[in-house]
CSV table of C-alpha atoms and ligand atoms in Angstrom, one decimal:
chain,number,residue,atom,x,y,z
A,4,MET,CA,-2.9,30.7,20.7
A,5,SER,CA,-2.0,27.0,20.3
A,6,ALA,CA,-0.9,25.7,17.0
A,7,HIS,CA,-3.4,23.9,14.8
A,8,ILE,CA,-2.2,20.8,13.0
A,9,VAL,CA,-4.5,19.6,10.1
A,10,ILE,CA,-4.1,16.1,8.8
A,11,LEU,CA,-5.5,15.3,5.4
A,12,GLY,CA,-6.6,11.6,5.3
A,13,ALA,CA,-7.6,9.2,8.1
A,14,GLY,CA,-6.1,6.1,6.6
A,15,THR,CA,-3.0,4.3,7.9
A,16,GLY,CA,-0.7,7.4,8.0
A,17,GLY,CA,-3.2,10.0,9.0
A,18,THR,CA,-4.6,8.0,11.9
A,19,LEU,CA,-1.2,6.9,13.4
A,20,THR,CA,0.2,10.4,13.0
A,21,ALA,CA,-2.9,12.0,14.7
A,22,ASN,CA,-2.8,9.5,17.6
A,23,ARG,CA,1.0,9.8,18.1
A,24,LEU,CA,0.8,13.6,18.1
A,25,ARG,CA,-2.2,13.7,20.5
A,26,LYS,CA,-0.1,11.6,23.0
A,27,GLU,CA,3.0,13.6,22.6
A,28,LEU,CA,1.7,17.2,22.4
A,29,SER,CA,-0.8,18.5,24.8
A,30,ASP,CA,-0.8,22.1,23.7
A,31,VAL,CA,-1.9,21.8,20.0
A,32,SER,CA,-5.2,21.3,18.4
A,33,ILE,CA,-5.5,18.5,15.8
A,34,SER,CA,-8.0,18.1,13.0
A,35,VAL,CA,-8.2,15.1,10.7
A,36,VAL,CA,-10.2,15.1,7.4
A,37,ASP,CA,-11.5,12.2,5.5
A,38,GLU,CA,-14.1,11.8,2.8
A,39,ASN,CA,-15.6,8.5,4.1
A,40,ASP,CA,-15.9,6.6,7.4
A,41,ARG,CA,-14.8,3.1,6.3
A,42,HIS,CA,-11.2,2.3,7.2
A,43,VAL,CA,-10.2,-0.7,5.2
A,44,TYR,CA,-7.3,-2.9,6.4
A,45,GLN,CA,-5.9,-3.0,2.8
A,46,PRO,CA,-3.5,-6.0,3.2
A,47,GLY,CA,-6.7,-8.0,3.9
A,48,LEU,CA,-7.9,-7.3,0.4
A,49,LEU,CA,-5.4,-10.0,-0.9
A,50,PHE,CA,-7.3,-12.6,1.1
A,51,VAL,CA,-10.9,-11.7,0.2
A,52,PRO,CA,-10.9,-13.3,-3.3
A,53,PHE,CA,-9.7,-16.6,-1.9
A,54,ALA,CA,-12.3,-16.6,0.9
A,55,MET,CA,-9.5,-16.3,3.5
A,56,ALA,CA,-11.0,-13.1,4.8
A,57,ASP,CA,-14.6,-11.8,5.1
A,58,PRO,CA,-14.9,-8.3,3.6
A,59,GLU,CA,-16.7,-6.9,6.7
A,60,ASP,CA,-13.9,-8.2,9.0
A,61,ILE,CA,-11.3,-5.9,7.4
A,62,VAL,CA,-13.3,-2.7,7.8
A,63,ARG,CA,-13.8,-0.4,10.8
A,64,PRO,CA,-15.2,3.1,11.3
A,65,ARG,CA,-12.5,5.7,10.8
A,66,GLY,CA,-13.6,8.0,13.6
A,67,LYS,CA,-13.3,5.2,16.2
A,68,GLN,CA,-9.6,4.8,15.4
A,69,LEU,CA,-8.9,8.4,16.4
A,70,HIS,CA,-8.1,9.2,20.1
A,71,LYS,CA,-10.1,11.6,22.2
A,72,GLY,CA,-9.2,15.2,21.7
A,73,ILE,CA,-8.8,14.9,17.9
A,74,ASP,CA,-11.4,16.7,15.7
A,75,TYR,CA,-12.7,14.6,12.8
A,76,HIS,CA,-14.2,16.3,9.7
A,77,ARG,CA,-16.0,14.0,7.3
A,78,SER,CA,-15.7,15.7,3.9
A,79,ALA,CA,-13.8,15.5,0.7
A,80,ILE,CA,-10.9,17.9,0.4
A,81,ALA,CA,-11.3,20.5,-2.4
A,82,HIS,CA,-7.9,22.2,-2.4
A,83,VAL,CA,-5.1,23.6,-0.2
A,84,ASP,CA,-4.2,27.3,-0.4
A,85,ILE,CA,-0.6,27.3,0.5
A,86,GLU,CA,-0.3,31.1,0.5
A,87,THR,CA,-3.1,31.6,3.1
A,88,GLN,CA,-2.4,28.3,4.9
A,89,GLN,CA,-5.9,27.1,4.5
A,90,VAL,CA,-7.6,23.8,3.5
A,91,HIS,CA,-10.9,24.2,1.7
A,92,LEU,CA,-13.2,21.2,2.1
A,93,ALA,CA,-15.9,20.2,-0.4
A,94,ASP,CA,-18.6,20.9,2.3
A,95,GLY,CA,-17.6,24.6,2.4
A,96,THR,CA,-15.6,24.4,5.6
A,97,VAL,CA,-12.2,26.2,5.6
A,98,LEU,CA,-9.6,25.0,8.0
A,99,ASP,CA,-6.6,27.3,8.9
A,100,TYR,CA,-3.4,25.4,9.7
A,101,ASN,CA,0.0,26.1,11.2
A,102,VAL,CA,1.2,22.6,10.2
A,103,LEU,CA,-0.3,20.5,7.4
A,104,VAL,CA,0.2,16.8,7.0
A,105,VAL,CA,-0.8,15.2,3.7
A,106,ALA,CA,-1.8,11.6,4.2
A,107,THR,CA,-4.3,11.1,1.5
A,108,GLY,CA,-2.6,8.0,0.0
A,109,SER,CA,-2.9,6.9,-3.6
A,110,ARG,CA,-5.9,6.6,-5.8
A,111,LEU,CA,-6.8,4.0,-8.3
A,112,VAL,CA,-7.4,5.4,-11.8
A,113,PRO,CA,-8.7,2.5,-13.9
A,114,GLU,CA,-10.2,5.0,-16.4
A,115,GLU,CA,-6.6,5.9,-17.5
A,116,THR,CA,-6.4,2.6,-19.3
A,117,GLU,CA,-8.5,2.2,-22.5
A,118,GLY,CA,-11.3,-0.3,-22.1
A,119,LEU,CA,-10.4,-1.4,-18.6
A,120,THR,CA,-13.8,-0.5,-17.1
A,121,GLY,CA,-15.7,-1.0,-20.4
A,122,PRO,CA,-17.5,-4.2,-21.5
A,123,GLY,CA,-16.3,-7.2,-19.5
A,124,TRP,CA,-15.5,-5.2,-16.3
A,125,LEU,CA,-16.6,-7.2,-13.3
A,126,GLU,CA,-17.5,-10.1,-15.6
A,127,LYS,CA,-14.1,-11.1,-17.1
A,128,VAL,CA,-11.9,-8.3,-15.8
A,129,PHE,CA,-11.5,-7.5,-12.1
A,130,THR,CA,-9.2,-5.9,-9.5
A,131,PHE,CA,-8.6,-6.9,-5.9
A,132,TYR,CA,-7.2,-3.5,-5.0
A,133,ASP,CA,-10.4,-2.1,-3.5
A,134,LEU,CA,-13.1,-3.7,-1.4
A,135,ASP,CA,-15.8,-3.8,-4.1
A,136,GLY,CA,-13.4,-5.4,-6.6
A,137,ALA,CA,-12.0,-8.0,-4.2
A,138,THR,CA,-15.6,-8.9,-3.1
A,139,ALA,CA,-16.8,-9.3,-6.7
A,140,LEU,CA,-13.7,-11.3,-7.6
A,141,ALA,CA,-14.3,-13.7,-4.6
A,142,GLU,CA,-17.7,-14.6,-6.1
A,143,LYS,CA,-16.2,-15.0,-9.6
A,144,LEU,CA,-13.4,-17.3,-8.5
A,145,THR,CA,-15.9,-19.8,-7.1
A,146,THR,CA,-17.3,-20.4,-10.6
A,147,PHE,CA,-14.1,-20.2,-12.6
A,148,ASP,CA,-13.4,-23.7,-13.7
A,149,GLY,CA,-10.3,-23.3,-15.9
A,150,GLY,CA,-8.8,-21.3,-18.8
A,151,ARG,CA,-6.3,-18.5,-19.2
A,152,PHE,CA,-5.9,-16.4,-16.1
A,153,VAL,CA,-3.7,-13.3,-16.2
A,154,VAL,CA,-2.6,-11.0,-13.4
A,155,ASN,CA,-1.5,-7.6,-14.8
A,156,VAL,CA,0.1,-4.6,-13.3
A,157,VAL,CA,-0.6,-1.7,-15.7
A,158,ASP,CA,2.1,0.7,-14.4
A,159,MET,CA,4.3,1.6,-11.4
A,160,PRO,CA,4.1,2.9,-8.8
A,161,ILE,CA,1.5,0.8,-7.1
A,162,LYS,CA,0.6,0.1,-3.4
A,163,CYS,CA,2.4,-2.9,-2.0
A,164,PRO,CA,4.3,-4.0,-5.1
A,165,VAL,CA,4.5,-7.6,-3.9
A,166,ALA,CA,0.7,-8.0,-3.6
A,167,PRO,CA,0.2,-9.0,-7.3
A,168,LEU,CA,2.8,-11.7,-6.9
A,169,GLU,CA,1.2,-12.9,-3.7
A,170,PHE,CA,-2.1,-13.0,-5.6
A,171,CYS,CA,-0.4,-15.3,-8.2
A,172,PHE,CA,1.0,-17.6,-5.5
A,173,LEU,CA,-2.4,-17.8,-3.8
A,174,ALA,CA,-4.1,-18.5,-7.1
A,175,ASP,CA,-1.7,-21.4,-7.7
A,176,TRP,CA,-2.6,-22.7,-4.2
A,177,TYR,CA,-6.3,-22.0,-4.5
A,178,PHE,CA,-6.7,-23.9,-7.9
A,179,THR,CA,-4.6,-26.7,-6.6
A,180,GLU,CA,-6.9,-27.1,-3.6
A,181,ARG,CA,-9.9,-27.1,-5.9
A,182,GLY,CA,-8.2,-29.9,-8.0
A,183,ILE,CA,-8.2,-27.8,-11.2
A,184,ARG,CA,-4.7,-26.3,-11.3
A,185,ASP,CA,-3.9,-28.3,-14.4
A,186,GLN,CA,-6.8,-26.6,-16.2
A,187,VAL,CA,-5.7,-23.0,-15.4
A,188,GLN,CA,-2.9,-21.3,-17.3
A,189,LEU,CA,-1.6,-18.7,-15.0
A,190,SER,CA,0.5,-15.7,-16.2
A,191,TYR,CA,1.8,-12.6,-14.6
A,192,ALA,CA,2.3,-9.5,-16.9
A,193,THR,CA,4.3,-6.7,-15.5
A,194,PRO,CA,5.9,-3.5,-16.9
A,195,LEU,CA,9.1,-4.3,-15.0
A,196,ASP,CA,12.0,-6.2,-16.5
A,197,GLY,CA,11.6,-8.9,-13.8
A,198,ALA,CA,9.2,-10.1,-11.1
A,199,PHE,CA,10.0,-7.3,-8.7
A,200,THR,CA,11.7,-4.0,-8.3
A,201,LYS,CA,14.8,-5.1,-6.3
A,202,PRO,CA,17.2,-7.3,-8.4
A,203,THR,CA,18.1,-10.0,-5.8
A,204,SER,CA,14.5,-10.7,-4.7
A,205,SER,CA,13.3,-10.2,-8.3
A,206,ALA,CA,15.4,-13.2,-9.3
A,207,GLN,CA,14.2,-15.3,-6.4
A,208,LEU,CA,10.5,-14.4,-6.9
A,209,GLY,CA,10.9,-15.0,-10.7
A,210,GLY,CA,12.2,-18.5,-9.9
A,211,MET,CA,9.3,-19.1,-7.5
A,212,LEU,CA,6.8,-18.2,-10.3
A,213,ALA,CA,8.6,-20.6,-12.7
A,214,GLU,CA,8.6,-23.4,-10.1
A,215,ARG,CA,4.8,-23.1,-9.9
A,216,GLY,CA,4.3,-23.0,-13.6
A,217,ILE,CA,3.3,-19.3,-13.7
A,218,GLU,CA,4.4,-17.6,-16.9
A,219,LEU,CA,6.2,-14.3,-16.3
A,220,VAL,CA,5.7,-11.7,-19.1
A,221,THR,CA,8.0,-8.7,-18.5
A,222,GLU,CA,8.2,-5.2,-19.9
A,223,PHE,CA,4.5,-5.4,-20.8
A,224,ASN,CA,3.0,-2.0,-20.9
A,225,THR,CA,-0.8,-2.4,-21.2
A,226,GLY,CA,-2.3,0.1,-23.6
A,227,GLU,CA,-5.8,-1.4,-23.8
A,228,VAL,CA,-8.0,-4.0,-22.2
A,229,ASP,CA,-10.4,-5.7,-24.5
A,230,GLY,CA,-12.7,-7.2,-21.9
A,231,GLU,CA,-15.2,-8.7,-24.4
A,232,GLY,CA,-12.6,-10.3,-26.6
A,233,GLY,CA,-10.4,-11.3,-23.7
A,234,ARG,CA,-7.2,-9.6,-24.7
A,235,LEU,CA,-4.6,-7.3,-23.0
A,236,ILE,CA,-3.0,-5.3,-25.7
A,237,GLY,CA,0.4,-3.8,-25.1
A,238,TYR,CA,1.7,-0.5,-26.5
A,239,ASP,CA,4.2,-2.6,-28.4
A,240,GLU,CA,1.3,-4.5,-29.9
A,241,ARG,CA,2.0,-7.7,-28.0
A,242,GLU,CA,-1.3,-9.4,-27.0
A,243,ILE,CA,-2.1,-11.6,-24.0
A,244,PRO,CA,-5.3,-13.6,-24.3
A,245,PHE,CA,-7.4,-14.3,-21.2
A,246,ASP,CA,-10.6,-15.8,-19.9
A,247,LEU,CA,-10.2,-14.0,-16.6
A,248,ALA,CA,-8.0,-10.9,-15.9
A,249,VAL,CA,-7.0,-9.4,-12.6
A,250,VAL,CA,-5.7,-6.0,-13.2
A,251,ILE,CA,-3.9,-3.6,-10.9
A,252,PRO,CA,-4.9,-0.2,-12.3
A,253,VAL,CA,-2.7,2.9,-12.6
A,254,HIS,CA,-2.2,4.8,-9.3
A,255,SER,CA,-2.0,8.5,-8.7
A,256,GLY,CA,-2.1,10.9,-5.8
A,257,ALA,CA,-5.4,12.5,-4.6
A,258,ALA,CA,-7.2,14.7,-7.2
A,259,TYR,CA,-7.2,17.8,-5.0
A,260,VAL,CA,-3.3,17.8,-5.1
A,261,ALA,CA,-3.6,18.9,-8.8
A,262,ASP,CA,-5.8,21.9,-7.6
A,263,SER,CA,-3.2,22.9,-5.0
A,264,PRO,CA,-0.5,24.6,-7.1
A,265,GLY,CA,3.1,23.6,-6.2
A,266,LEU,CA,2.1,20.7,-3.9
A,267,GLY,CA,2.5,17.7,-6.2
A,268,ASP,CA,4.3,16.2,-9.1
A,269,THR,CA,2.7,15.2,-12.5
A,270,LEU,CA,1.1,12.1,-10.9
A,271,ASP,CA,-0.2,14.3,-8.0
A,272,PHE,CA,2.2,12.7,-5.4
A,273,VAL,CA,3.5,15.3,-3.0
A,274,LEU,CA,7.1,16.5,-3.6
A,275,THR,CA,8.7,15.4,-0.3
A,276,ASP,CA,12.2,15.2,1.2
A,277,PRO,CA,13.0,11.5,1.4
A,278,HIS,CA,14.7,11.8,4.8
A,279,THR,CA,12.7,14.5,6.7
A,280,LEU,CA,9.3,14.1,5.1
A,281,GLN,CA,9.0,17.9,4.8
A,282,SER,CA,7.3,19.0,1.5
A,283,ALA,CA,9.3,20.9,-1.1
A,284,VAL,CA,6.6,23.6,-1.4
A,285,ALA,CA,6.5,25.0,2.2
A,286,PRO,CA,8.3,24.2,5.4
A,287,ASN,CA,5.1,23.7,7.4
A,288,ILE,CA,3.7,21.0,5.1
A,289,PHE,CA,4.7,17.4,5.5
A,290,ALA,CA,3.7,14.2,3.7
A,291,ILE,CA,3.4,10.6,4.9
A,292,GLY,CA,2.6,7.2,3.3
A,293,ASP,CA,1.5,6.6,-0.3
A,294,ALA,CA,0.8,10.4,-0.9
A,295,ALA,CA,4.6,11.2,-0.9
A,296,ASN,CA,6.6,11.0,-4.1
A,297,LEU,CA,9.4,9.0,-2.3
A,298,PRO,CA,11.5,6.2,-3.8
A,299,ALA,CA,10.3,3.9,-1.0
A,300,SER,CA,7.6,1.3,-1.5
A,301,LYS,CA,4.0,2.4,-1.1
A,302,ALA,CA,3.3,0.2,1.9
A,303,GLY,CA,1.8,0.3,5.4
A,304,SER,CA,5.1,-0.7,6.9
A,305,VAL,CA,6.8,2.3,5.3
A,306,THR,CA,4.0,4.6,6.5
A,307,HIS,CA,4.4,3.2,10.0
A,308,PHE,CA,8.2,3.8,10.0
A,309,GLU,CA,7.8,7.2,8.5
A,310,GLY,CA,5.4,8.1,11.3
A,311,GLU,CA,8.1,8.1,13.9
A,312,VAL,CA,10.3,10.5,12.1
A,313,LEU,CA,7.3,12.7,11.0
A,314,VAL,CA,6.0,13.2,14.5
A,315,GLU,CA,9.5,14.0,15.7
A,316,ASN,CA,9.9,16.6,12.9
A,317,ILE,CA,6.5,18.2,13.6
A,318,LYS,CA,7.6,18.7,17.2
A,319,ARG,CA,11.0,20.1,16.1
A,320,PHE,CA,9.3,22.4,13.5
A,321,LEU,CA,7.0,23.8,16.1
A,322,ALA,CA,9.9,24.3,18.5
A,323,GLY,CA,12.0,26.0,15.8
A,324,GLU,CA,14.6,23.3,15.8
A,325,GLU,CA,16.5,21.6,13.0
A,326,LEU,CA,14.6,18.6,11.5
A,327,ASP,CA,15.6,15.0,11.9
A,328,GLY,CA,16.8,13.6,8.6
A,329,SER,CA,17.0,10.0,9.6
A,330,TYR,CA,14.2,8.3,7.6
A,331,ASP,CA,16.1,5.6,5.7
A,332,GLY,CA,13.4,4.3,3.4
A,333,HIS,CA,12.9,1.2,5.7
A,334,ALA,CA,10.2,-1.2,4.3
A,335,ASN,CA,9.2,-4.6,5.7
A,336,CYS,CA,6.9,-6.9,3.7
A,337,PHE,CA,5.5,-10.4,4.3
A,338,ILE,CA,5.0,-12.1,0.9
A,339,GLU,CA,2.3,-14.8,1.1
A,340,THR,CA,3.5,-17.7,-1.1
A,341,GLY,CA,0.6,-20.1,-0.8
A,342,PHE,CA,0.2,-23.5,1.0
A,343,HIS,CA,0.2,-21.7,4.4
A,344,LYS,CA,3.7,-20.2,3.9
A,345,ALA,CA,5.1,-16.7,3.5
A,346,MET,CA,8.4,-15.0,3.0
A,347,LEU,CA,9.6,-11.8,4.7
A,348,ILE,CA,11.7,-9.1,3.1
A,349,ASP,CA,13.2,-6.1,4.9
A,350,PHE,CA,15.1,-3.3,3.1
A,351,ASN,CA,15.7,0.4,2.8
A,352,TYR,CA,16.7,3.1,0.2
A,353,ASP,CA,20.3,1.7,0.1
A,354,THR,CA,20.1,-1.9,1.1
A,355,GLU,CA,18.4,-4.7,-0.9
A,356,PRO,CA,16.5,-7.4,0.8
A,357,VAL,CA,19.0,-10.0,2.2
A,358,GLY,CA,18.8,-13.3,4.0
A,359,GLY,CA,19.1,-13.8,7.8
A,360,HIS,CA,16.5,-13.0,10.4
A,361,PHE,CA,14.3,-10.1,11.4
A,362,PRO,CA,14.4,-8.1,13.7
A,363,THR,CA,17.4,-9.8,15.3
A,364,ALA,CA,19.3,-13.1,14.9
A,365,VAL,CA,16.5,-15.1,16.6
A,366,GLY,CA,13.6,-13.5,14.7
A,367,MET,CA,11.6,-14.5,11.7
A,368,PRO,CA,13.5,-15.9,8.6
A,369,LEU,CA,14.2,-13.5,5.8
A,370,LEU,CA,13.9,-14.4,2.1
A,371,LYS,CA,12.8,-17.9,3.0
A,372,GLU,CA,9.3,-19.4,2.9
A,373,SER,CA,8.1,-20.5,6.3
A,374,HIS,CA,4.9,-21.2,8.2
A,375,LEU,CA,6.0,-18.8,10.9
A,376,ASN,CA,6.0,-15.9,8.4
A,377,HIS,CA,2.5,-16.9,7.2
A,378,LEU,CA,1.3,-16.7,10.8
A,379,GLY,CA,3.1,-13.3,11.1
A,380,LYS,CA,1.3,-12.1,8.1
A,381,LEU,CA,-2.1,-13.2,9.5
A,382,MET,CA,-1.3,-11.8,13.0
A,383,PHE,CA,-0.4,-8.4,11.5
A,384,GLN,CA,-4.0,-7.4,11.3
A,385,TRP,CA,-4.3,-7.5,15.1
A,386,PHE,CA,-1.1,-5.3,15.4
A,387,TYR,CA,-2.6,-2.9,12.8
A,388,TRP,CA,-5.7,-2.1,14.7
A,389,HIS,CA,-4.3,-2.4,18.2
A,390,ALA,CA,-0.7,-1.1,18.0
A,391,LEU,CA,0.1,0.6,14.7
A,392,LEU,CA,-3.0,2.8,14.3
A,393,PRO,CA,-3.2,3.8,18.0
A,394,GLY,CA,0.5,4.9,17.7
A,395,ARG,CA,2.0,2.4,20.1
A,396,ASP,CA,5.5,1.1,19.5
A,397,ILE,CA,5.8,-2.6,18.3
A,398,PRO,CA,8.5,-4.2,20.5
A,399,GLY,CA,11.8,-4.7,18.7
A,400,VAL,CA,10.5,-3.0,15.5
A,401,LYS,CA,11.9,0.5,14.9
A,402,ALA,CA,11.9,3.1,12.1
A,403,ASP,CA,15.5,2.4,11.1
A,404,MET,CA,16.2,-0.8,9.2
A,405,PRO,CA,17.8,-3.3,11.6
A,406,THR,CA,21.1,-4.9,10.7
A,407,ALA,CA,21.4,-7.4,13.5
A,408,GLY,CA,20.6,-10.9,12.3
A,409,LYS,CA,21.1,-10.0,8.6
A,410,HIS,CA,23.6,-11.4,6.1
A,411,LEU,CA,24.6,-8.0,5.0
A,412,ALA,CA,27.8,-9.2,3.2
A,413,SER,CA,25.5,-10.3,0.4
A,414,ALA,CA,23.7,-6.9,0.2
A,415,SER,CA,24.3,-4.8,-2.8
A,416,THR,CA,23.5,-1.2,-3.3
A,417,PRO,CA,21.1,-0.5,-6.2
B,9,FAD,C1,-4.2,-5.2,-2.0
B,9,FAD,C2,-3.3,-4.5,-1.1
B,9,FAD,C3,-2.5,-5.2,-0.3
B,9,FAD,C4,-1.6,-4.5,0.6
B,9,FAD,N1,-0.8,-5.2,1.4
B,9,FAD,C5,0.1,-4.6,2.2
B,9,FAD,C6,1.0,-5.4,3.0
B,9,FAD,O1,0.9,-6.6,3.1
B,9,FAD,N2,1.9,-4.7,3.8
B,9,FAD,C7,2.0,-3.3,3.7
B,9,FAD,O2,2.8,-2.8,4.5
B,9,FAD,N3,1.1,-2.6,3.0
B,9,FAD,C8,0.2,-3.2,2.2
B,9,FAD,N4,-0.6,-2.4,1.4
B,9,FAD,C9,-0.4,-1.0,1.3
B,9,FAD,C10,-1.0,-0.2,2.4
B,9,FAD,O3,-2.3,-0.5,2.7
B,9,FAD,C11,-0.9,1.3,2.1
B,9,FAD,O4,0.5,1.6,1.7
B,9,FAD,C12,-1.2,2.2,3.3
B,9,FAD,O5,-2.5,2.0,3.7
B,9,FAD,C13,-0.9,3.6,3.0
B,9,FAD,O6,-1.4,4.5,4.0
B,9,FAD,P1,-1.8,6.0,3.6
B,9,FAD,O7,-2.2,6.6,4.9
B,9,FAD,O8,-0.7,6.6,2.8
B,9,FAD,O9,-3.0,5.8,2.7
B,9,FAD,P2,-4.5,5.2,3.0
B,9,FAD,O10,-4.4,4.3,4.2
B,9,FAD,O11,-5.0,4.7,1.7
B,9,FAD,O12,-5.3,6.5,3.4
B,9,FAD,C14,-5.6,7.6,2.6
B,9,FAD,C15,-6.9,8.3,3.1
B,9,FAD,O13,-7.1,9.5,2.5
B,9,FAD,C16,-8.5,9.7,2.2
B,9,FAD,N5,-8.6,10.6,1.0
B,9,FAD,C17,-8.0,10.5,-0.2
B,9,FAD,N6,-8.4,11.5,-1.0
B,9,FAD,C18,-9.2,12.3,-0.2
B,9,FAD,C19,-9.9,13.5,-0.5
B,9,FAD,N7,-9.8,14.2,-1.6
B,9,FAD,N8,-10.6,14.0,0.5
B,9,FAD,C20,-10.7,13.4,1.7
B,9,FAD,N9,-10.1,12.3,2.0
B,9,FAD,C21,-9.4,11.7,1.1
B,9,FAD,C22,-8.9,8.2,1.9
B,9,FAD,O14,-10.3,8.1,2.1
B,9,FAD,C23,-8.1,7.4,2.9
B,9,FAD,O15,-8.8,7.2,4.1
B,9,FAD,C24,-1.6,-3.1,0.6
B,9,FAD,C25,-2.4,-2.4,-0.3
B,9,FAD,C26,-3.3,-3.0,-1.1
B,9,FAD,C27,-4.2,-2.2,-2.0
């Protein structure tokens, strides 16, 4: 009997893994499970509030992204029984697996923060981290004529840790274009001790906030959101007053992970080997993307690079061979900086973002704002639907972090 590979989640990681496996293994059956049929291109959520993307243009049916020969189950996942090697779905279906891939991403849990979804939610307090929130915020921004505007990350980890900074830069551009920038006091409140997680780019991004007159409030741990009164209240009792707040809620793993003993950590992220992507709980369970508890960014680029190593390791596992431990934490992020420019950063577990070019000496500039990078960011949506999800290789872009073209002498190891 052929092996049955069950993939939980048909987002970025689940889809690209299923499609790559279907191409590379003819003698296995593959099932993918997801609770809804709307695949959102999440990097596009950044552009929706500023009317740079139409909400409907960033959504496609999930089933259509999966190649022929892949079974697609539309149901929520109830739990995984690791002993019996079975996945129980909310619709009562039970799927037996030989190999399980957890690709259920991360979940926004705004209810974890007191008051966040209480009075004022979707009136003075918004998020752009899901489609409904980004759409509602787009409407709100058209009527916002000035006042105190705060962007707040409640806690780490979050998806795409640069996205809130990009939001600040775009807000600066957007209000400038509308001729009301001098009437908007922009601030960015983060639990980190700087603008970003990596020290070198944190200093650079912090400088860019200052140049644009955006106040940076560090080590701010939001304890409560008073939407009616317009206040963020920190656990240390500091308060940030606002007329409009854009909040990035706490993230956790999928809820069923908590009901699957041994699978996840306290935040319901899957305990995963950072180099092989094999889970700690059982050798035939792997994790990819935001669902894994890795020290890598929760980003689509990371998920894409992980996919290459993951597929190789599923093949090796099925063949009884030693796993490939080569995933290096490679992440690659465009950072939109407003005024039709963007920066690009490329790093891994051990190497901080450095200057130079990507992917080789004649590629796109690293750690520098440029129009070319902005075009790269916009173009990426096409690559996402037509190359990344179908499991095609993107020319010149590999799972391992490239070193050609980089000023590695300036790199430091965190
Ligand atoms: C605003 C924003 C901007 C971003 N910008 C960028 C960027 O510029 N570059 C970049 O690289 N990344 C970016 N990202 C991050 C990127 O989108 C994610 O890291 C990536 O999609 C992770 O893929 P994934 O497969 O792990 O999770 P997802 O793509 O989120 O897929 C998870 C899937 O699991 C399903 N699921 C979850 N729980 C269950 C359940 N119980 N039962 C059934 N199905 C379930 C969900 O429906 C979903 O389809 C951004 C994210 C956001 C929110």
